[in-house]
Amino acid sequence: MLSRSLFRSLALLPWILLGIGCSDDKSGDGASLGGDETGATSEDPTSGGSTGAAFTPIPARGGILINRVEANSGVAVAIGRDGAWVDGSGRNAYLPARRDTLIRAYVDVPDDWVGRELEGRLHLTGGGVDKELSMKTTISADSRDADIASTFYWGVEAADVQPGLKYSVTLWEAAPGQEDAPEGEVPPVSPLAGPAFVGIEADPAKMRVVLVPIDYSFGDCNAVIDGAKWGPIFEQALLQQNPIEGLELTVHAPYKISWDMTTFNGLSNLVSEMSQLRAAENAPPNVYYYGFFDNCGACIGSDGGINSGCTVGLAADITGSAQSDGWGRAAAGQLKAKPEETFVHEIGHTQGRRHIECPGGNAAGVDPSYPYPGGQINVWGFGIRDYRLRHPKTNVDYMTYCGPNWVSDWQWNATYQRIKTLTSWDAADATPPEGGLLIGAIDAGQQRWWTVPGTLGDDEPRSATHAVDFVFADGTAPVAAKVSRRSEGDTINVVAPLPADFDARALQSLVLHAPEGDSVIEPDAVRLLHRPERLEAAN
């Protein structure tokens, strides 16, 4: 999962964070690191001082207590508090299996505490694991969330993050001199009752994404995206903020387009092309397609897009969790500002996630159930690739229009449920979806129509204002349609089940009934992609 060992890299974590963090935990999105002499060490804990005299470590003296233990593979989850184990009912977020995870232990010290170096040991058992990780750090005061050097921390590699894993943390004197100091009333151990479950989920959780670099040519702009360059950047961004154990990211061959990509209609058209491409290539229903383009830096303005500023990305739909919703797992984004953030945001829409409100964001269709003020992420975040901590108050959820952004525990939990569902389809016997769907994307001044495999469930609401008549040579079949609005702008998706005998009858036309009036669609304006034997070439 990682290109290098997380545990080895965490020995350098203070220096990595020091270069990009902030000296004040109230500003920026990093973490203050405090002193210099921190981090893991290869020093033999049985040797003491410059004399080389043997030293047998003893439990930490002086009344130091472990007040909290957290596991963090993206969002912080308390697994121990005040010496007790935190069970599932006290957890704020899921801990996915087989994902690199940071464990932190926080301490409280008494008023008369003498600052010194201590050793923290994390013992992991169960789930086929039995190992002990050790680090030393200087403890001078109570631990602070923003100061990683004031805590004990260990990087647990993905291979050891297994269902059934248990943990225990103990603190030890790192050097002689405290043998005569009194022991605390409470031992420096967590949990006090003995090893307890970390709480790793048993269900597989993976994502599959196809990145489609765009070969764009219109007017004076000719730009081909370097997929090999951007693939790893997008992969890291999505991996860090989604509760997954693995990401299968494939870079597609360049996809050529030659229409104006400086307008919202052009962007919406590209998103429809990405949906058609995934159908034409017979992609499994749990695969996401994302086209990314360079229009020479032009702003895609307000001609149907967001109310102000530039629209840098768009998703085909805010999808549901059914296999037949696969057509909507398509999006597109511009190489402008921070394109990896646009990528995570638009893929979020195709995972069913709506916008989150933030001060001045002006996003449409915000989710009113978001529980934290101003779109804040609520808990400390951690990047398993860039090793950065994210402040819970200065970072906002990635589905906002504000920044800096990260994933909240609320968003993490919601996407985990979707990811788990889609991953389960890989384990099931894959069968082509029955039936077919007519998909229409309707913008001001343009309509795009195509068919894909799938059906609409009986419980999915149909529109009271939109319907489609399938006009055949031997009669007409009226069908109620499902209608949704795309993630940005005014594009309407119209989804209608194909009549059961669609392939056996001669289609003469389609008639869309809408509040704006009826419109007739000729058969050659509909791209037929609902049956593998009828798939057209992608280009």
XYZ file of C-alpha atoms in Angstrom:
539
model
C 0.000 0.000 0.000
C 2.858 2.370 0.790
C 5.974 2.846 -1.252
C 8.051 2.677 1.918
C 7.610 1.373 5.428
C 5.281 3.546 7.475
C 6.905 2.410 10.714
C 10.375 3.317 9.521
C 9.111 6.621 8.144
C 7.418 7.545 11.400
C 10.839 7.667 12.990
C 11.247 10.820 10.876
C 7.718 12.100 11.453
C 8.651 15.102 13.629
C 11.030 16.393 10.965
C 8.508 15.846 8.174
C 5.795 17.651 10.085
C 8.140 20.388 11.271
C 8.795 21.366 7.679
C 5.121 21.868 6.824
C 3.331 22.323 10.104
C 2.661 25.421 12.155
C 4.195 26.739 15.321
C 0.752 27.582 16.707
C -1.955 24.935 16.646
C -4.586 27.642 16.147
C -3.356 28.545 12.681
C -2.826 26.385 9.635
C -3.473 22.681 9.287
C -0.302 21.103 10.629
C 0.984 20.294 14.103
C 3.509 21.906 16.399
C 6.334 19.590 17.295
C 7.951 21.140 20.321
C 11.418 19.853 21.252
C 14.159 18.451 19.083
C 15.011 15.130 20.696
C 11.936 13.140 19.712
C 11.063 10.170 17.602
C 11.792 6.479 17.515
C 15.290 5.309 18.293
C 17.401 2.282 17.552
C 19.190 2.593 20.896
C 19.264 -0.670 22.840
C 16.926 -0.144 25.840
C 18.989 -2.520 27.965
C 22.125 -0.374 27.824
C 22.347 2.696 30.014
C 24.353 5.908 29.795
C 27.903 6.418 28.599
C 29.330 3.918 31.063
C 27.661 0.999 29.307
C 26.387 -0.317 32.650
C 23.484 -2.716 32.338
C 20.079 -1.160 32.962
C 16.898 -3.125 33.286
C 13.933 -0.874 32.440
C 11.315 -0.430 35.150
C 7.734 0.872 34.794
C 7.659 4.654 34.575
C 7.706 6.333 38.004
C 6.351 9.605 39.305
C 2.602 9.206 38.752
C 2.448 9.553 34.966
C -0.867 8.308 33.546
C -2.012 7.268 30.078
C -5.238 9.206 29.639
C -6.049 8.325 26.023
C -5.024 5.963 23.242
C -6.033 6.745 19.659
C -5.895 4.887 16.365
C -5.759 7.085 13.280
C -5.709 5.885 9.676
C -7.328 9.075 8.412
C -9.460 10.274 11.323
C -8.691 9.922 15.036
C -10.607 7.212 16.910
C -10.244 6.850 20.692
C -9.664 3.191 21.589
C -8.648 3.788 25.214
C -9.572 6.472 27.727
C -8.558 6.927 31.397
C -7.220 3.406 31.584
C -10.387 1.809 30.197
C -11.035 0.292 26.801
C -13.395 2.229 24.516
C -15.832 -0.251 22.999
C -17.860 0.132 19.823
C -20.573 2.207 21.464
C -18.003 4.892 22.331
C -16.294 5.008 18.928
C -16.742 7.909 16.529
C -15.518 6.201 13.344
C -14.654 2.913 11.652
C -11.130 1.488 11.566
C -10.659 -0.303 8.221
C -8.593 -3.462 8.020
C -5.228 -3.753 6.302
C -4.576 -0.022 6.289
C -1.486 1.712 7.705
C -2.478 3.194 11.048
C -0.959 5.647 13.504
C -1.384 4.781 17.208
C -0.905 7.641 19.706
C -0.834 7.450 23.504
C -1.467 10.672 25.473
C -0.232 11.185 29.016
C -0.962 13.347 32.056
C 1.801 14.182 34.559
C 1.565 15.521 38.144
C 2.580 19.045 39.114
C 5.929 17.883 40.523
C 6.833 15.898 37.431
C 10.517 15.827 36.460
C 10.848 15.928 32.667
C 12.866 13.102 31.162
C 13.006 10.580 28.377
C 10.667 7.599 28.660
C 10.077 4.525 26.554
C 6.610 3.614 25.307
C 5.840 0.080 24.210
C 2.874 -0.920 22.068
C 2.172 -4.628 22.236
C -0.003 -6.040 19.442
C -1.528 -9.498 19.601
C -4.325 -11.396 17.881
C -5.364 -11.506 14.250
C -2.219 -13.495 13.505
C 0.006 -10.753 14.956
C 2.331 -10.851 17.963
C 4.853 -8.046 18.106
C 6.005 -5.138 20.223
C 6.820 -1.650 18.936
C 8.931 0.727 20.977
C 9.774 4.426 20.930
C 11.413 6.935 23.252
C 10.481 10.557 23.733
C 11.022 13.283 26.306
C 7.934 13.956 28.417
C 8.006 17.383 30.079
C 4.287 18.133 30.465
C 0.822 16.835 29.679
C 0.340 15.655 26.103
C -1.231 18.014 23.589
C -3.050 16.936 20.449
C -1.172 19.428 18.300
C 2.247 18.447 19.652
C 3.001 14.930 18.466
C 6.326 14.974 20.320
C 4.397 15.224 23.596
C 2.789 11.837 22.911
C 4.001 8.341 22.236
C 3.265 7.228 18.681
C 3.789 4.145 16.575
C 3.218 3.365 12.913
C 1.432 0.049 12.484
C 1.846 -1.307 8.982
C -1.146 -2.477 6.967
C -0.193 -6.154 7.173
C -0.609 -6.022 10.956
C -3.923 -4.141 10.964
C -6.129 -7.214 10.995
C -9.557 -8.041 12.448
C -9.117 -9.429 15.939
C -6.032 -7.276 16.654
C -5.561 -6.355 20.333
C -3.341 -3.709 21.883
C -1.783 -2.717 25.171
C 0.469 0.256 25.963
C 3.028 0.409 28.749
C 5.476 3.154 29.759
C 8.997 2.490 31.016
C 11.948 4.401 32.376
C 14.517 4.791 29.612
C 17.550 5.344 31.845
C 18.679 4.767 35.449
C 17.891 7.274 38.185
C 14.264 6.650 39.124
C 14.631 3.341 40.928
C 13.882 4.914 44.318
C 11.075 7.163 43.082
C 7.599 6.114 44.215
C 5.336 4.242 41.842
C 2.087 5.948 40.922
C -1.208 4.861 42.423
C -2.286 3.854 38.916
C 0.217 1.950 36.767
C 1.275 3.530 33.448
C -0.654 0.969 31.432
C -3.615 1.092 29.055
C -5.985 -0.646 29.185
C -5.599 -1.391 32.873
C -7.632 -4.589 32.514
C -5.234 -6.018 29.933
C -5.072 -6.196 26.134
C -8.247 -5.086 24.336
C -9.449 -5.006 20.763
C -8.268 -2.203 18.529
C -11.615 -2.619 16.783
C -10.579 -3.365 13.209
C -13.460 -3.968 10.803
C -13.683 -7.385 9.162
C -15.273 -6.349 5.857
C -13.067 -5.694 2.822
C -13.112 -2.072 1.664
C -11.534 -1.198 -1.674
C -12.061 1.237 -4.531
C -11.543 0.943 -8.282
C -10.963 4.083 -10.328
C -10.127 4.692 -13.989
C -8.400 8.030 -14.660
C -8.991 9.274 -18.195
C -6.473 11.923 -19.341
C -8.018 14.195 -21.945
C -6.377 15.072 -25.266
C -7.987 18.494 -25.740
C -7.942 20.577 -28.884
C -10.156 23.615 -29.433
C -9.247 27.002 -30.837
C -5.744 27.978 -29.780
C -5.616 25.491 -26.898
C -4.026 22.094 -27.471
C -3.233 20.169 -24.305
C -2.668 16.493 -23.547
C -2.687 15.418 -19.903
C 0.267 13.405 -18.628
C -1.580 10.591 -16.872
C 1.611 9.010 -15.553
C 2.468 12.237 -13.728
C -0.915 12.878 -12.174
C -1.921 9.295 -11.412
C 0.179 8.953 -8.223
C -0.904 12.405 -6.994
C -4.587 11.577 -7.394
C -4.049 8.123 -5.919
C -2.503 9.539 -2.749
C -5.259 12.105 -2.271
C -8.081 9.582 -2.629
C -6.363 6.862 -0.616
C -5.655 9.120 2.348
C -9.206 10.435 2.730
C -11.236 7.292 2.050
C -11.554 4.414 4.550
C -10.112 1.796 2.217
C -7.484 -0.883 2.456
C -6.540 -0.590 -1.187
C -7.092 1.509 -4.297
C -6.946 0.024 -7.783
C -6.226 3.073 -9.921
C -5.782 2.641 -13.668
C -4.661 5.360 -16.069
C -6.637 5.124 -19.310
C -5.305 5.948 -22.763
C -5.831 9.629 -23.669
C -9.386 10.440 -24.735
C -9.626 13.024 -27.513
C -12.201 15.811 -27.478
C -12.503 18.884 -29.675
C -15.327 21.005 -28.286
C -15.155 24.146 -26.182
C -14.135 23.290 -22.613
C -14.306 26.874 -21.360
C -18.097 26.635 -20.911
C -20.203 24.759 -18.398
C -22.010 22.975 -21.233
C -18.636 21.717 -22.451
C -17.802 20.371 -18.988
C -21.215 18.735 -18.651
C -20.761 17.194 -22.082
C -17.440 15.665 -21.009
C -19.039 14.154 -17.906
C -21.687 12.533 -20.126
C -18.876 11.193 -22.318
C -17.196 9.647 -19.267
C -20.449 7.910 -18.323
C -20.786 6.593 -21.856
C -17.148 5.505 -21.927
C -17.540 3.386 -18.794
C -20.621 1.755 -20.357
C -18.916 1.248 -23.723
C -16.006 -0.457 -21.976
C -18.411 -2.648 -19.997
C -16.946 -1.474 -16.691
C -18.151 -3.315 -13.577
C -20.734 -1.367 -11.564
C -18.281 -0.513 -8.756
C -15.737 1.227 -11.008
C -15.467 5.028 -11.081
C -14.406 6.935 -14.205
C -12.805 10.371 -13.952
C -11.767 12.511 -16.892
C -9.286 15.319 -16.249
C -8.368 18.055 -18.677
C -6.363 21.214 -19.213
C -8.204 23.990 -21.083
C -5.109 26.205 -20.893
C -6.179 27.567 -17.516
C -9.422 29.179 -18.646
C -12.144 29.804 -16.068
C -15.348 27.879 -16.653
C -17.724 30.635 -15.649
C -21.319 31.014 -14.572
C -23.114 29.920 -17.772
C -25.043 27.294 -15.846
C -22.275 26.508 -13.358
C -21.808 27.715 -9.810
C -23.103 31.133 -8.845
C -19.688 32.776 -8.736
C -16.110 31.913 -9.505
C -14.924 29.047 -11.687
C -16.417 25.580 -11.919
C -13.463 23.182 -11.847
C -15.291 19.850 -11.624
C -18.602 18.088 -12.146
C -20.057 14.655 -11.359
C -22.627 12.806 -13.447
C -24.856 12.260 -10.436
C -24.992 12.038 -6.666
C -25.375 8.318 -6.940
C -27.231 5.690 -4.994
C -25.819 2.379 -3.824
C -27.360 0.079 -6.452
C -25.459 -1.628 -9.242
C -27.747 0.093 -11.743
C -26.422 3.440 -10.495
C -23.073 2.628 -12.081
C -23.739 4.991 -14.999
C -23.502 7.891 -12.506
C -20.075 6.880 -11.185
C -18.427 9.222 -13.647
C -17.023 12.719 -13.235
C -14.552 15.185 -14.713
C -12.264 17.901 -13.396
C -9.915 20.628 -14.554
C -6.188 20.877 -13.891
C -6.613 24.170 -12.069
C -5.889 25.230 -8.465
C -5.473 21.896 -6.606
C -6.764 19.266 -9.061
C -6.282 16.390 -6.612
C -8.755 18.086 -4.248
C -11.243 18.499 -7.092
C -10.802 14.790 -7.837
C -11.569 13.711 -4.268
C -14.558 16.077 -4.118
C -16.110 14.904 -7.404
C -15.539 11.225 -6.645
C -17.286 12.018 -3.360
C -20.380 13.074 -5.290
C -20.316 9.811 -7.217
C -20.189 8.033 -3.837
C -23.487 9.710 -2.972
C -22.058 12.607 -0.959
C -23.569 16.093 -1.110
C -21.984 19.472 -0.502
C -21.225 20.598 3.035
C -21.823 24.195 4.044
C -18.914 26.391 5.085
C -18.566 30.150 5.628
C -18.697 31.894 2.249
C -18.685 28.640 0.315
C -21.955 29.286 -1.538
C -22.337 25.612 -2.462
C -25.689 24.439 -3.769
C -27.528 21.396 -2.451
C -25.777 21.209 0.927
C -26.456 18.310 3.278
C -28.396 19.698 6.261
C -27.506 16.710 8.437
C -23.797 17.611 8.679
C -23.247 17.853 12.441
C -20.266 20.203 12.835
C -20.248 24.013 12.589
C -18.761 25.685 9.540
C -17.922 22.362 7.921
C -15.128 21.649 10.438
C -13.759 18.080 10.422
C -14.265 17.647 14.209
C -11.319 15.287 14.964
C -7.622 15.233 14.162
C -6.861 13.860 10.723
C -3.728 12.030 9.656
C -2.347 11.317 6.182
C -0.982 7.794 5.840
C 1.097 8.874 2.842
C 2.232 12.401 3.676
C 2.393 11.830 7.494
C 0.705 15.174 8.227
C -1.712 15.877 11.043
C -4.810 17.975 10.258
C -6.272 20.298 12.869
C -9.972 19.673 13.605
C -10.894 23.358 13.772
C -8.854 24.856 10.939
C -9.619 22.131 8.388
C -13.029 21.653 6.793
C -14.612 18.635 5.140
C -13.560 17.936 1.542
C -17.168 18.220 0.353
C -17.175 21.945 1.196
C -16.026 24.746 -1.091
C -13.607 25.986 1.592
C -10.108 25.033 2.665
C -7.802 23.723 3.833
C -9.794 20.524 3.690
C -9.665 16.966 4.939
C -12.165 14.213 5.687
C -14.402 14.503 8.753
C -15.259 11.447 10.825
C -18.902 11.913 9.729
C -17.921 11.760 6.043
C -15.538 8.891 6.718
C -18.339 6.784 8.181
C -20.750 7.539 5.346
C -18.266 6.667 2.595
C -17.214 3.508 4.442
C -20.733 2.135 4.149
C -20.814 2.835 0.407
C -17.312 1.451 -0.163
C -18.136 -1.718 1.755
C -21.263 -2.265 -0.342
C -19.495 -1.778 -3.655
C -16.542 -3.947 -2.595
C -18.911 -6.807 -1.769
C -19.889 -7.016 -5.442
C -16.396 -8.260 -6.309
C -16.832 -11.226 -3.985
C -20.286 -12.099 -5.365
C -20.870 -14.025 -8.561
C -20.819 -11.246 -11.123
C -23.744 -11.338 -13.528
C -24.592 -8.656 -16.089
C -27.381 -6.387 -14.833
C -30.753 -7.257 -16.299
C -32.675 -4.809 -18.436
C -31.574 -1.423 -19.675
C -31.875 2.250 -18.797
C -32.249 5.295 -20.975
C -30.078 8.139 -19.653
C -30.575 11.749 -20.641
C -28.402 14.725 -19.647
C -30.236 17.939 -20.389
C -28.518 21.328 -20.257
C -29.597 24.687 -21.527
C -29.217 24.290 -25.264
C -28.134 20.644 -25.452
C -29.348 17.120 -24.760
C -27.316 13.898 -24.628
C -28.993 10.474 -24.660
C -27.571 6.979 -24.241
C -28.514 3.594 -22.829
C -26.776 1.519 -20.158
C -27.417 -1.859 -18.506
C -29.587 -1.849 -15.393
C -33.033 -1.336 -13.951
C -34.789 1.039 -11.564
C -35.945 -0.464 -8.302
C -39.641 -0.353 -7.509
C -38.914 1.811 -4.480
C -36.995 4.466 -6.426
C -39.136 7.595 -6.780
C -40.342 8.592 -10.236
C -40.773 12.175 -11.292
C -44.215 13.762 -11.313
C -43.090 16.190 -14.018
C -40.996 14.127 -16.443
C -41.847 11.074 -18.526
C -40.602 9.423 -21.712
C -42.679 7.939 -24.519
C -40.941 5.208 -26.513
C -42.557 5.461 -29.923
C -42.234 2.172 -31.832
C -43.526 1.313 -35.274
C -46.209 -0.845 -33.678
C -47.211 1.431 -30.808
C -46.095 3.708 -27.962
C -44.817 2.720 -24.511
C -45.027 5.555 -21.929
C -42.528 5.261 -19.069
C -42.264 7.317 -15.868
C -38.767 8.730 -15.365
C -36.485 9.370 -12.422
C -34.971 12.854 -12.392
C -31.939 14.205 -10.550
C -29.747 17.283 -10.755
C -25.992 17.051 -11.237
C -23.609 18.129 -8.514
C -23.113 21.619 -9.970
C -25.204 23.821 -12.208
C -28.578 23.119 -13.782
C -27.940 19.901 -15.704
C -30.851 17.469 -15.301
C -30.432 13.697 -15.473
C -33.439 11.800 -16.784
C -33.396 8.040 -16.178
C -36.105 5.821 -17.669
C -36.269 2.000 -17.806
C -36.267 0.606 -21.325
C -39.426 -1.339 -22.186
C -38.859 -5.073 -21.765
C -39.181 -5.666 -25.527
C -37.082 -2.653 -26.530
C -34.547 -4.650 -28.572
C -37.226 -6.529 -30.479
C -39.148 -3.473 -31.678
C -38.349 -0.756 -34.205
C -37.814 2.518 -32.371
C -39.065 5.516 -34.338
C -38.536 8.271 -31.769
C -38.560 9.276 -28.134
C -40.737 11.999 -26.685
C -39.604 13.699 -23.479
C -42.437 15.259 -21.495
C -41.107 18.025 -19.226
C -42.437 21.221 -17.629
C -40.686 23.226 -20.343
C -42.660 21.357 -22.984
C -42.335 18.210 -25.058
C -39.277 17.453 -27.139
C -38.727 14.741 -29.751
C -35.489 12.740 -29.829
C -34.598 10.880 -32.994
C -33.302 7.290 -32.660
C -29.891 8.115 -34.117
C -29.392 10.653 -31.304
C -29.410 7.808 -28.731
C -26.184 5.900 -28.222
C -27.053 2.254 -27.493
C -24.743 0.854 -24.793
C -27.090 -1.319 -22.744
C -26.077 -4.701 -24.156
C -22.482 -5.969 -24.480
C -23.147 -7.224 -28.009
C -24.364 -3.747 -28.982
C -21.553 -1.705 -27.457
C -20.137 0.904 -29.767
C -16.484 1.823 -29.976
C -15.524 4.197 -27.168
C -14.174 6.884 -29.491
